[in-house]
Coordinates of C-alpha atoms and ligand atoms in Angstrom, one line a residue:
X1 CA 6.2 -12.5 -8.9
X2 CA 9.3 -11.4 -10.1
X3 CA 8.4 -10.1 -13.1
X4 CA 5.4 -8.1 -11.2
X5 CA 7.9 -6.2 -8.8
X6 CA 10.1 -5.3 -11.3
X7 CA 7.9 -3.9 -14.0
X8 CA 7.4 0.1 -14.2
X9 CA 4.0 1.6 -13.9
X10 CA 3.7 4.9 -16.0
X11 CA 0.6 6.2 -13.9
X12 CA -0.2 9.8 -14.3
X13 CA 1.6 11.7 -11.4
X14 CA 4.8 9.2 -12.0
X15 CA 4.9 10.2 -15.8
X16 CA 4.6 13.3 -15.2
X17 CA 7.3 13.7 -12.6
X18 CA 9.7 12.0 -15.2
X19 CA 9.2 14.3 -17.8
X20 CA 9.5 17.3 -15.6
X21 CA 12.4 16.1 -14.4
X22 CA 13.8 15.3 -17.8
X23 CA 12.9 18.1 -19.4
X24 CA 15.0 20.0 -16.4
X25 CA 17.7 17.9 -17.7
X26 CA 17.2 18.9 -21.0
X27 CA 17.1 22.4 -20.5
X28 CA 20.2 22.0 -18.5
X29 CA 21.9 20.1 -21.3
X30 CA 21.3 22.4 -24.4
X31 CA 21.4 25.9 -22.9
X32 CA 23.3 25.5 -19.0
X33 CA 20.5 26.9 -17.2
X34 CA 19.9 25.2 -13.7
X35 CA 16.3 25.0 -12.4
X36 CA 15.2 23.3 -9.7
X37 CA 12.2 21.3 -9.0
X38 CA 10.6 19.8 -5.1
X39 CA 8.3 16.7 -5.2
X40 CA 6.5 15.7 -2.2
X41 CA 4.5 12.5 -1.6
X42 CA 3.7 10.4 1.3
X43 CA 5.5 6.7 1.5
X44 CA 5.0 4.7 -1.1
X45 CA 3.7 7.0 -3.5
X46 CA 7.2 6.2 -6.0
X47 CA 9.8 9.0 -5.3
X48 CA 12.4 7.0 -4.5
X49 CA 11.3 4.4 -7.5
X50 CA 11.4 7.8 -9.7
X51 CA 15.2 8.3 -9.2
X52 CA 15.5 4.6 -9.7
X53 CA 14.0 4.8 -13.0
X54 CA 15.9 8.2 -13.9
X55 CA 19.4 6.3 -13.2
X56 CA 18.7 3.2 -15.2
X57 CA 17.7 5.8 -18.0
X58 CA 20.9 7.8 -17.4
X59 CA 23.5 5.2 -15.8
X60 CA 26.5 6.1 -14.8
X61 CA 29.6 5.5 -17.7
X62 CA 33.2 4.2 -15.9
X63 CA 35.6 5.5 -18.5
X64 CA 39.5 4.9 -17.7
X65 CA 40.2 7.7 -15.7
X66 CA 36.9 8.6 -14.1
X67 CA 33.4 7.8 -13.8
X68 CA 30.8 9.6 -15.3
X69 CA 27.8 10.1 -13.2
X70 CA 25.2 12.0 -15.2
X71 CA 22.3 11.6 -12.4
X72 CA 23.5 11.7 -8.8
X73 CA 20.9 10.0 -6.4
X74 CA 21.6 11.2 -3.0
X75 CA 19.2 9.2 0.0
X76 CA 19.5 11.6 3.5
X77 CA 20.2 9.9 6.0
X78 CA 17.6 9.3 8.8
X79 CA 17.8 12.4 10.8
X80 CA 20.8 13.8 8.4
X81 CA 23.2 16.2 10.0
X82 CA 25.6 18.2 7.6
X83 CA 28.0 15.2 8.2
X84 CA 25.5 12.2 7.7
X85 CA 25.0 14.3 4.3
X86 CA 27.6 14.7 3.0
X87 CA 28.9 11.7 3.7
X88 CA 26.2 9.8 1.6
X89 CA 26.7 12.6 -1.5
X90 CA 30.5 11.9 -1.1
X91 CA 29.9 8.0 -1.0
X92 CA 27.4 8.4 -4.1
X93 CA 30.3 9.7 -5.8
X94 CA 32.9 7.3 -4.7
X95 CA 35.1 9.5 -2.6
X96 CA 37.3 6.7 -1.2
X97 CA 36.7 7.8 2.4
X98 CA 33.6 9.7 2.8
X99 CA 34.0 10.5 6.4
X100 CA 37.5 12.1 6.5
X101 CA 37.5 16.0 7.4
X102 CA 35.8 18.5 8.6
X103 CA 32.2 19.5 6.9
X104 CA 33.7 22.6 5.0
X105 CA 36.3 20.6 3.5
X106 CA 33.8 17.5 2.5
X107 CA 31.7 20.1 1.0
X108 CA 34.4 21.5 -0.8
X109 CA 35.6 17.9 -1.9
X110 CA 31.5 17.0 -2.5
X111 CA 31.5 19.8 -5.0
X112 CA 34.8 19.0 -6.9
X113 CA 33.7 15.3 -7.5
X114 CA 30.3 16.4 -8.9
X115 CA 31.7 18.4 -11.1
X116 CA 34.7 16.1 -11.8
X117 CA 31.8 13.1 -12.7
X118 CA 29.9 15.0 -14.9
X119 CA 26.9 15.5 -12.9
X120 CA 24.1 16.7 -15.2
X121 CA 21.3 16.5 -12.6
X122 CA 20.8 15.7 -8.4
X123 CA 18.4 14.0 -7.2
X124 CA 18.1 14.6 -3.2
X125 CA 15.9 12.1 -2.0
X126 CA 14.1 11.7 1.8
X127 CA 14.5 15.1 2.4
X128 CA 12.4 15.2 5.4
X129 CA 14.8 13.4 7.2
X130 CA 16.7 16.7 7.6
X131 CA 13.5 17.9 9.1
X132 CA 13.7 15.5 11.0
X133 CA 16.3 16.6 13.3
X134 CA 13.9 19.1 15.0
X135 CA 16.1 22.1 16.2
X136 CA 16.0 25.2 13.6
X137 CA 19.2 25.7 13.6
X138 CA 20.1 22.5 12.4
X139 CA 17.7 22.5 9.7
X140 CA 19.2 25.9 8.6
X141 CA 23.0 25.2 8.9
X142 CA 21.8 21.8 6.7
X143 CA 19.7 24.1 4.3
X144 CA 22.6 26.1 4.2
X145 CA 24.9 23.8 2.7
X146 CA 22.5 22.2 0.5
X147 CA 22.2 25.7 -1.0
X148 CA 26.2 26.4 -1.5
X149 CA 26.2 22.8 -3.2
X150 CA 22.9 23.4 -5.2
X151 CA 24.6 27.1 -6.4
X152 CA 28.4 25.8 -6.7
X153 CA 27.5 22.3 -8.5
X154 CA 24.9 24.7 -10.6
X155 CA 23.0 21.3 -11.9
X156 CA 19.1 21.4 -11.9
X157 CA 18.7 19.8 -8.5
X158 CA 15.2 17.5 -7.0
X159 CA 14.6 17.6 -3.6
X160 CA 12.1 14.7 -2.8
X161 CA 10.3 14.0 0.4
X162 CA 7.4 13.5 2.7
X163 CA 4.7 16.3 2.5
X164 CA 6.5 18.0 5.4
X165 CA 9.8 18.4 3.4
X166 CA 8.0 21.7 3.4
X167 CA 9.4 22.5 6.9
X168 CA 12.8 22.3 5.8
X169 CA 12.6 25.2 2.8
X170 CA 10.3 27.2 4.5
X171 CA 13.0 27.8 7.2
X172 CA 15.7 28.8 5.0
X173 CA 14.5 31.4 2.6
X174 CA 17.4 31.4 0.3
X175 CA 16.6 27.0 -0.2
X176 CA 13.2 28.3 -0.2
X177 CA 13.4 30.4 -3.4
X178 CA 15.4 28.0 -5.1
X179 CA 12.3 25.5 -5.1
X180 CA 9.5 27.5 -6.1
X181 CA 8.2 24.9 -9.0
X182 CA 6.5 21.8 -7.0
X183 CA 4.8 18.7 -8.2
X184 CA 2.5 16.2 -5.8
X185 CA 3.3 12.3 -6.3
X186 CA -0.1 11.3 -5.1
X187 CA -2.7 10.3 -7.3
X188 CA -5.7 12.8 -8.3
X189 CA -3.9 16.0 -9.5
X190 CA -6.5 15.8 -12.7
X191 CA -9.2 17.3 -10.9
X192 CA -11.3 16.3 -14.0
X193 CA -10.8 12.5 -13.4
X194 CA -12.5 11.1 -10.3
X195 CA -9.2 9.8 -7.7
X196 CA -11.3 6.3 -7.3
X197 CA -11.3 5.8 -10.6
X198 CA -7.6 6.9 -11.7
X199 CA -6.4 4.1 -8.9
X200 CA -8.8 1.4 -10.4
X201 CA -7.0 2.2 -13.5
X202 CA -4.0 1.9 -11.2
X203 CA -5.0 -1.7 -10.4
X204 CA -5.8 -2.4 -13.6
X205 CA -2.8 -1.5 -15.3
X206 CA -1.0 -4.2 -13.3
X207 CA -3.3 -7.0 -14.1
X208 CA -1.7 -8.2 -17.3
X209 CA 1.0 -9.0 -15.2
X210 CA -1.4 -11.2 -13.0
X211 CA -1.4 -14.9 -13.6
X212 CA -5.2 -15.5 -13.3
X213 CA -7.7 -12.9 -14.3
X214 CA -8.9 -10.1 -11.6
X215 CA -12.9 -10.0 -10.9
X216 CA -14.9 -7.3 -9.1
X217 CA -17.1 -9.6 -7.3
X218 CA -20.3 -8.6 -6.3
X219 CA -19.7 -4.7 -6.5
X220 CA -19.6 -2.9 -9.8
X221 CA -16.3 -1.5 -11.0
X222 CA -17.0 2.1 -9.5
X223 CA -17.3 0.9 -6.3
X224 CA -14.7 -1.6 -6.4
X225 CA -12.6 1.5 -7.4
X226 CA -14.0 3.4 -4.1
X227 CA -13.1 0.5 -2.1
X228 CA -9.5 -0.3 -3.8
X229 CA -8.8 3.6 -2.8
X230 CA -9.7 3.6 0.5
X231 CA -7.1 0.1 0.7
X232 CA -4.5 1.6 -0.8
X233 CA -5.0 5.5 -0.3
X234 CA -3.9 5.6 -3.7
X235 CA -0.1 5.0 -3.4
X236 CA 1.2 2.9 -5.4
X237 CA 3.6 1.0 -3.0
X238 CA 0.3 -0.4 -1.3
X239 CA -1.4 -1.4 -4.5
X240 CA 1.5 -3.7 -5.0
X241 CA 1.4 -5.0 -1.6
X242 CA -2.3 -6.2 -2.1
X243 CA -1.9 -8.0 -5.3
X244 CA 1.4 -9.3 -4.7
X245 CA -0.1 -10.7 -1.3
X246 CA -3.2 -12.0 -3.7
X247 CA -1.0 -13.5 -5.8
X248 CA 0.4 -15.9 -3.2
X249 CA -3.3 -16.5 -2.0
X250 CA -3.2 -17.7 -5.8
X251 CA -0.5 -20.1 -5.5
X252 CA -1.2 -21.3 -2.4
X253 CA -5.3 -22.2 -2.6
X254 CA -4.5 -22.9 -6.2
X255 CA -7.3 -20.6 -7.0
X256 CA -8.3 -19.2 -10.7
X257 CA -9.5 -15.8 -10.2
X258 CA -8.2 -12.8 -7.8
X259 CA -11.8 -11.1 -6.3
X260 CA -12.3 -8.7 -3.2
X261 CA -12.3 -12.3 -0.8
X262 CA -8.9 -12.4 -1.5
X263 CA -8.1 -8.6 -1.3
X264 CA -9.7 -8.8 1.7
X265 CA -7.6 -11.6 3.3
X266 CA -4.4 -9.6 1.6
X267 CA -5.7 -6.6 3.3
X268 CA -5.7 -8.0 7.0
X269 CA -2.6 -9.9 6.2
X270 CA -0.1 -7.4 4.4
X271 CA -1.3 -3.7 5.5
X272 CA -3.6 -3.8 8.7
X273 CA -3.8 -6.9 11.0
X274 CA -6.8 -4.6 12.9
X275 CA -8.6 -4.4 9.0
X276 CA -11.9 -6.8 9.9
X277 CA -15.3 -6.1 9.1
X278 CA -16.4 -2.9 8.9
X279 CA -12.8 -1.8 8.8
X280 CA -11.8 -3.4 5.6
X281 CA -12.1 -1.9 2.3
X282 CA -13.4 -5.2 0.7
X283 CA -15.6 -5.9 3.1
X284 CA -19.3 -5.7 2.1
X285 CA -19.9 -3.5 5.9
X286 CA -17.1 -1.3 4.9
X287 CA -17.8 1.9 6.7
X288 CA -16.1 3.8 3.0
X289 CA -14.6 6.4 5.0
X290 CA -10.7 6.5 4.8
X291 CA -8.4 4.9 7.2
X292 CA -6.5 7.6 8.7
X293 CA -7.4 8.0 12.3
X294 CA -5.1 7.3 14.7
X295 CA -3.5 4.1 14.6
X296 CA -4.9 3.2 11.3
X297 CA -3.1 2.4 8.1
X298 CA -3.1 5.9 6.6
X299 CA -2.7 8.2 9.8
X300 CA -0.4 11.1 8.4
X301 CA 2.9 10.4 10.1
X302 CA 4.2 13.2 12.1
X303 CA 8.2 13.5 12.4
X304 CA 10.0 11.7 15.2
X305 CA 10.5 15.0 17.5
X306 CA 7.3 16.1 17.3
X307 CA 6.2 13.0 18.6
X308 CA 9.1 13.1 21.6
X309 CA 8.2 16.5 22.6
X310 CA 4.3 15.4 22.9
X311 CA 5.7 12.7 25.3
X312 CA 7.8 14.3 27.4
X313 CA 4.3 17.1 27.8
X314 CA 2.6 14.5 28.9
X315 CA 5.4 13.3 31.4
X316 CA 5.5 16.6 32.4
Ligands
ADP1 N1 6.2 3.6 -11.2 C1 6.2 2.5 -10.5 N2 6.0 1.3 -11.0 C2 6.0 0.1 -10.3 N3 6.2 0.1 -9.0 C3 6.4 1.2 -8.4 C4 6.4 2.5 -9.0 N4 6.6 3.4 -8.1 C5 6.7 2.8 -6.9 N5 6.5 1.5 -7.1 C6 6.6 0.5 -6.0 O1 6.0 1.0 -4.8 C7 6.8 0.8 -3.7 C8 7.0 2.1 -3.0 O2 7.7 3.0 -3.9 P1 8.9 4.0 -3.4 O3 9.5 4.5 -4.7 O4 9.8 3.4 -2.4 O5 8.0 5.1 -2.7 P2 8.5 6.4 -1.9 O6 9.9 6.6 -2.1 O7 7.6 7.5 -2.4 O8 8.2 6.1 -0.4 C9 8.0 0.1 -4.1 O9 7.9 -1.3 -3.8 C10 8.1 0.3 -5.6 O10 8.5 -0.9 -6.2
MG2 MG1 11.5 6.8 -0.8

């Protein structure tokens, strides 16, 4: 089980956020030109996994008198102010005390230690979350100083995030011409390839990491695919969930073959308790429509003040 979370899937949007992002790097490495790049995805579609993967490929070097930090992940904080930002960039960077001074001069000290480590490239991840805070003006005074940092660090930057990371740049037209060049983490961006079958391939991929062999059952491989995409939406994160959750089903019935009855169980247990019958993917009076209405797996999230403001209508 070990082994299966910790492996690294190269599937087609994933590999080719990597090389985009690398070749950024490159660029930025032979010839000093900075170019910036957004990626959007919902949850669980491998942003955060992608920076993971960048760092382990470029760690960080702890020489005598410095570190060298050649990729610079930086996480916002769940509804990020300038502070909560900054903070995390100067904690990244191991300023001994992130939270001292004003926002000015932990920008100014943010800057200094980026260049001071080397930074080669930024990788600024849950962007939404600065979204998230609702009023304009934050979201501009924020975009703001992500921009001074962006120009005065002068590093090909990433900002990562939920699909409505979108918000955030399209409020701040100086943030918003510095990302022009975007690229969508979800699967089916080859509109040549059918999206059922790139996330059966998907699946697939992870099977020789499976300790008993994987079966379509009753339905042929197309339709498994159909039915694996509509359990999964395509995201990695909940492909994982399933066959990890199979896996245990393995261990724990003893069992020599994973097949849609144990998907299915994994379904209800793992990503929807409500999944039964007709509303589960592996069931054979699955309804094949996906599961995004409200209060179903999939239903697009919508940020946190949006939601507020909806209530306090109604209790108006
Ligand atoms: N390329 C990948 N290979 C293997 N597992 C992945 C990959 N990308 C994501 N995952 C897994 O999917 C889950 C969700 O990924 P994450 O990167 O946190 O998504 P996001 O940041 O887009 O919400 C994690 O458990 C992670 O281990
Ligand atoms: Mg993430």
């Amino acid at each position: 089980m070990a082994r299966f979370k910790s492996e690294y899937l190269s599937f087609a949007p994933f590999a080719r956020a990597m090389d985009e992002v690398e070749s950024l790097l490159q660029l930025y490495r032979q010839t000093r030109i900075a170019k910036n790049l957004m990626i959007q995805g919902e949850s669980g579609t491998g942003k955060t996994t992608l920076c993971l993967a960048l760092i382990d490929k470029y760690p960080r070097v702890s020489l005598e008198e410095r570190d060298l930090i050649p990729v610079l992940h930086v996480p916002f904080p769940a509804a990020a102010t300038i502070a909560g930002m900054l903070e995390t960039m100067l904690e990244k960077l191991g300023d001994p005390s992130p939270g001292t001074g004003t926002n000015s001069a932990k920008t100014a000290r943010a800057i200094k230690l980026a260049k001071a480590c080397g930074v080669e490239l930024m990788l600024l991840d849950e962007g939404q979350h600065v979204q998230d805070r609702g009023k304009l003006s934050t979201q501009y005074l924020v975009g703001d100083c992500l921009k001074m940092i962006i120009d005065e660090v002068g590093v090909p930057t990433v900002l990562l995030g939920l699909p409505r990371v979108e918000m955030l740049i399209r409020v701040n037209e100086q943030l918003r011409r510095r990302f022009t060049r975007r690229l969508q983490m979800a699967l089916g961006q080859d509109k040549r390839f059918p999206l059922h079958l790139e996330c059966l391939q998907l699946f697939t991929s992870l099977a020789p990491a499976l300790p008993v062999p994987l079966t379509s059952g009753n339905y042929d491989w197309d339709e498994f695919g159909r039915r694996l995409h509509a359990a999964t939406d395509g995201r990695v994160g909940y492909v994982k969930v399933l066959l990890l959750a199979a896996i245990g089903l393995v261990f724990r019935h003893d069992l020599k073959e994973i097949s849609p009855r144990e998907l299915e169980t994994a379904f209800t247990e793992e990503i929807w308790d409500a999944g039964i019958g007709p509303l589960n993917p592996f069931n054979e009076r699955f309804e094949f429509r996906p599961l995004r209405r409200v209060g179903e797996p999939f239903e697009p999230a919508v940020p946190a003040t949006t939601s507020r403001r909806r209530q306090e209508n109604v209790a108006v």
